[in-house]
PDB file of C-alpha atoms in Angstrom:
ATOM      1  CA  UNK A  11       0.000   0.000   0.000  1.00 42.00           C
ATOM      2  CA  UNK A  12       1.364   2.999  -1.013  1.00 44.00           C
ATOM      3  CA  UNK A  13       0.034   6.440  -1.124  1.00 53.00           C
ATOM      4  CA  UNK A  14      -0.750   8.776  -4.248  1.00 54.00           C
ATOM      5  CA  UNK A  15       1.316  11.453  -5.031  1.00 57.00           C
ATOM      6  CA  UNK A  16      -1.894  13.754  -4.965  1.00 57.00           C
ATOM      7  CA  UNK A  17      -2.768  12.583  -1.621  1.00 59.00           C
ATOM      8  CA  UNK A  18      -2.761  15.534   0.876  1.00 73.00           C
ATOM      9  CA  UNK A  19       0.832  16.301   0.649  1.00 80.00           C
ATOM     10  CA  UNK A  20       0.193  18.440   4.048  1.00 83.00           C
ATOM     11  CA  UNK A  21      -0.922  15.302   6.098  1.00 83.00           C
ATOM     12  CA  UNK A  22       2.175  13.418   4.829  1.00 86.00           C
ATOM     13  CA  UNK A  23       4.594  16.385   5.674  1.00 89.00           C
ATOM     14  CA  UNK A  24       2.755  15.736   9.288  1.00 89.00           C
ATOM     15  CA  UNK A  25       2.695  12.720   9.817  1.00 92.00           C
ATOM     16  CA  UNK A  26       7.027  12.858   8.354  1.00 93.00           C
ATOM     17  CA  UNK A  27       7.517  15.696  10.705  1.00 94.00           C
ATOM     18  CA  UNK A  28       5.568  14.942  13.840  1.00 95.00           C
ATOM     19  CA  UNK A  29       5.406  11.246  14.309  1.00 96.00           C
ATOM     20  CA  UNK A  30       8.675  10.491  12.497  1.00 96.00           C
ATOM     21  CA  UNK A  31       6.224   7.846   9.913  1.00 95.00           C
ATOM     22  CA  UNK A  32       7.451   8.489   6.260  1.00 94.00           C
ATOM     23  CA  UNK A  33       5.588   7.400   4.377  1.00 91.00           C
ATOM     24  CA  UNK A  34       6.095   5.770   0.833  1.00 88.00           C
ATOM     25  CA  UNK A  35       4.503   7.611  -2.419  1.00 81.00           C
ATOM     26  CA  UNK A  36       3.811   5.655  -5.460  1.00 78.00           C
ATOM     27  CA  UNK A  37       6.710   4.434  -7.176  1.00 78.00           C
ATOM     28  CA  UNK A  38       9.286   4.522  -4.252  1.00 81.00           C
ATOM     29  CA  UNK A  39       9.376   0.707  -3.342  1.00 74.00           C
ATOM     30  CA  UNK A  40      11.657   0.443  -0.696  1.00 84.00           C
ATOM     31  CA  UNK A  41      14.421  -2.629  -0.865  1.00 83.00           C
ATOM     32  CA  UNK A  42      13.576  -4.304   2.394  1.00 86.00           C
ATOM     33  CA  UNK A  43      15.957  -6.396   4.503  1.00 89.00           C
ATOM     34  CA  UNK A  44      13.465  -9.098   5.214  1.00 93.00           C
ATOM     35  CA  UNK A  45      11.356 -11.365   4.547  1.00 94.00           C
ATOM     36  CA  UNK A  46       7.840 -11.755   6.140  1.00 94.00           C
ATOM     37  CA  UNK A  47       5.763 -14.791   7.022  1.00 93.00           C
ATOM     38  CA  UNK A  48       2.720 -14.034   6.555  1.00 91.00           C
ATOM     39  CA  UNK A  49       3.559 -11.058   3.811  1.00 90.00           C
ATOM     40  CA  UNK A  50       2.895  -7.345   5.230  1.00 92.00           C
ATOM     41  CA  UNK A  51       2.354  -4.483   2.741  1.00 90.00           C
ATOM     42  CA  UNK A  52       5.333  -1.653   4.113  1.00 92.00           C
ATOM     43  CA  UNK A  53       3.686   1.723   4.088  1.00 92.00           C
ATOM     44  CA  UNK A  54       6.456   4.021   5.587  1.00 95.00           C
ATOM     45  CA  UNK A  55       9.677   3.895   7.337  1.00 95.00           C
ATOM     46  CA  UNK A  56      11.139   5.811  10.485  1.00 96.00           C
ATOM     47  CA  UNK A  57      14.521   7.412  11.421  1.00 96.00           C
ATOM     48  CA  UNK A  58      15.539   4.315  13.942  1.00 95.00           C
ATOM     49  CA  UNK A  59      15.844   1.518  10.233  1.00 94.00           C
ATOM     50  CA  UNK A  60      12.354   0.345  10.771  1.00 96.00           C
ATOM     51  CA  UNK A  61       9.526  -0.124   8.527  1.00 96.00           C
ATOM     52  CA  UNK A  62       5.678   0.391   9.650  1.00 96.00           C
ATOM     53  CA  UNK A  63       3.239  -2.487   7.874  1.00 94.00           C
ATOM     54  CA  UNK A  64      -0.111  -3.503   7.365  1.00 94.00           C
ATOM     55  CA  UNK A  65      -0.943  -7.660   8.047  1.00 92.00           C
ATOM     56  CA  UNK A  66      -4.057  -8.492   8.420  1.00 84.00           C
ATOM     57  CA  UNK A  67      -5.951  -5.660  10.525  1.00 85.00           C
ATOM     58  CA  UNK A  68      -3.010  -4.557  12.491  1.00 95.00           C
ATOM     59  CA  UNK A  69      -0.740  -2.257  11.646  1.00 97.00           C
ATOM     60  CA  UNK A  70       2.814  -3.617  12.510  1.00 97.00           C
ATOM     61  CA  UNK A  71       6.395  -2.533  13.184  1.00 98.00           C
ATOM     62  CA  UNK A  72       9.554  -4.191  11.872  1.00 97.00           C
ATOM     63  CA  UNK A  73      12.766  -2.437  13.763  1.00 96.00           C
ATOM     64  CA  UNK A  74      16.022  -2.604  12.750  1.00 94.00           C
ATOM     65  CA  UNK A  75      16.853  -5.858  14.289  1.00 94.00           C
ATOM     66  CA  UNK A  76      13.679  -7.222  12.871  1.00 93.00           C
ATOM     67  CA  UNK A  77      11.805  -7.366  15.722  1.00 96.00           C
ATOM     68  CA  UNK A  78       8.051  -7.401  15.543  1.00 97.00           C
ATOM     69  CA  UNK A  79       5.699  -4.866  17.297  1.00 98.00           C
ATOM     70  CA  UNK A  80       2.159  -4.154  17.065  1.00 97.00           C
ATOM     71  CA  UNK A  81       1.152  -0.654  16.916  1.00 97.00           C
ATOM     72  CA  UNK A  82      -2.546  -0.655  16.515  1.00 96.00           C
ATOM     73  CA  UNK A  83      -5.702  -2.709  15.626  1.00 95.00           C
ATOM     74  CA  UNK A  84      -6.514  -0.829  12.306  1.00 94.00           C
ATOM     75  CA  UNK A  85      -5.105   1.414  10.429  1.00 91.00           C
ATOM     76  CA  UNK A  86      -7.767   3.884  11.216  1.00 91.00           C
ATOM     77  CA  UNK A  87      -7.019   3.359  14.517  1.00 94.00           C
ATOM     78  CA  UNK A  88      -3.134   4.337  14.121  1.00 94.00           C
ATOM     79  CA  UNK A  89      -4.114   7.397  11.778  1.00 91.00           C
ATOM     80  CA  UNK A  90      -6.644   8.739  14.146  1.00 92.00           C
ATOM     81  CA  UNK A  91      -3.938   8.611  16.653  1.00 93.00           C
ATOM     82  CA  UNK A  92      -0.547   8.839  15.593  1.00 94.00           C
ATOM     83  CA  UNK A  93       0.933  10.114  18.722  1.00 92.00           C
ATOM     84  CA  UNK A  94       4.009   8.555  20.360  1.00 92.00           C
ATOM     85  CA  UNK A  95       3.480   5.581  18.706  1.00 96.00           C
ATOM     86  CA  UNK A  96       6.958   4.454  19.038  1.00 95.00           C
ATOM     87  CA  UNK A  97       5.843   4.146  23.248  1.00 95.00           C
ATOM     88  CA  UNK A  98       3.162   1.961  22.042  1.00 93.00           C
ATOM     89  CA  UNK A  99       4.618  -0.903  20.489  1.00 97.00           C
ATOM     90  CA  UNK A 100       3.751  -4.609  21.976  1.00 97.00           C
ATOM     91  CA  UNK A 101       5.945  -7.630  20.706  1.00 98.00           C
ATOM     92  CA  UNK A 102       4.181  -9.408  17.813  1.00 96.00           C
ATOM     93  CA  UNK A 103       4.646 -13.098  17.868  1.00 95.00           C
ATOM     94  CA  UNK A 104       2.172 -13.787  14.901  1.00 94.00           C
ATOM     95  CA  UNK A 105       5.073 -13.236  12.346  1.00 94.00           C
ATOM     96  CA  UNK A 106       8.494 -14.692  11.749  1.00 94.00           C
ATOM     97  CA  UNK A 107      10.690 -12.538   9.915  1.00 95.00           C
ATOM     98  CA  UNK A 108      13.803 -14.039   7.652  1.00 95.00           C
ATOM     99  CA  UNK A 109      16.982 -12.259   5.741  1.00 93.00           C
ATOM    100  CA  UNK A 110      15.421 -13.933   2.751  1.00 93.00           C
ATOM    101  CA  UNK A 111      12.973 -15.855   1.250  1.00 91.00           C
ATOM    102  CA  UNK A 112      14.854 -18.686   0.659  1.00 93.00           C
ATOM    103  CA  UNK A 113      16.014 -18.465   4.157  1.00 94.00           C
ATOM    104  CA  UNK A 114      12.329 -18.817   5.018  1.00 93.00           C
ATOM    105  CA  UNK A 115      11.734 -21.621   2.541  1.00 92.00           C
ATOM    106  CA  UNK A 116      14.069 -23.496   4.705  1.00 93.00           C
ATOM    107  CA  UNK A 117      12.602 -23.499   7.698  1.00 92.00           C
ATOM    108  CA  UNK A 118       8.610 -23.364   6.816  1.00 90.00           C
ATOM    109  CA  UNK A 119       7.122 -25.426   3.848  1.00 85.00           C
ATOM    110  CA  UNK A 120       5.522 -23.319   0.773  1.00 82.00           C
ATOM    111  CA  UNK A 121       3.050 -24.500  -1.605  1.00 77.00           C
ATOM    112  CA  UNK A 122       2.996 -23.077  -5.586  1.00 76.00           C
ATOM    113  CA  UNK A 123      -1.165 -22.494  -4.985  1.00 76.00           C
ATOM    114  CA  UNK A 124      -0.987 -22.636  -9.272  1.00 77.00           C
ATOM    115  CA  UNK A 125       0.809 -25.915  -9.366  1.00 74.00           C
ATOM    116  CA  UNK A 126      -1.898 -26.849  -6.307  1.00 67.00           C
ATOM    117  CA  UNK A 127      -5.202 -25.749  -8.197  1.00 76.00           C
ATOM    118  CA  UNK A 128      -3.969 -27.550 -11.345  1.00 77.00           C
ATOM    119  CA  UNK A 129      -3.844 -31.187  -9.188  1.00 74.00           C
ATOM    120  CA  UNK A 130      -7.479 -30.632  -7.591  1.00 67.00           C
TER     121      UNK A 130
END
């Protein structure tokens, strides 16, 4: 999920300036430095490395040493109140992060859902 470049540039510049979340415009897909089990859409980044995410309903954060924290239940919830956020975070166990995919395709089994569908 990324936002529009003619999105409300003010609420960006806010949201960048107050509550240190930057977040991605359109075209600026960021190289990230993990992999994600179950997959998370990134929608910004903050000064400390880390990446905020959407899985599910939650909206998560990734830190630099690629920990997992939930910040809120919804993302209405975290844009109706951005505020010290960082204070907020709760470890997230739901997710297991890896340096790669492959790394993650050693320790968890994936199925080809194509290759799946075709055999049923």
């Amino acid at each position: 999920m990324f936002l529009d470049k003619d999105d409300d540039m003010s609420v960006i510049e806010t949201f960048a300036h107050d509550y240190d979340c930057h977040f991605f415009l359109e075209g600026d897909q960021p190289a990230l430095p993990f992999y994600s089990v179950p997959a998370v859409d990134i929608v910004a980044r903050d000064s400390q490395a880390g990446y905020i995410c959407l899985a599910a309903d939650k909206v998560l954060y990734v830190n630099s040493d690629h920990a997992a924290f939930e910040i809120a239940e919804s993302w209405d919830a975290f844009l109706s109140n951005p505020h010290d956020w960082q204070k907020r975070l709760v470890p997230y166990d739901d997710m297991r992060l890896y340096p790669s995919k492959e790394a993650a395709e050693k320790d968890i089994q994936f199925f080809d859902l194509d290759e799946w569908t075709k055999q049923q």
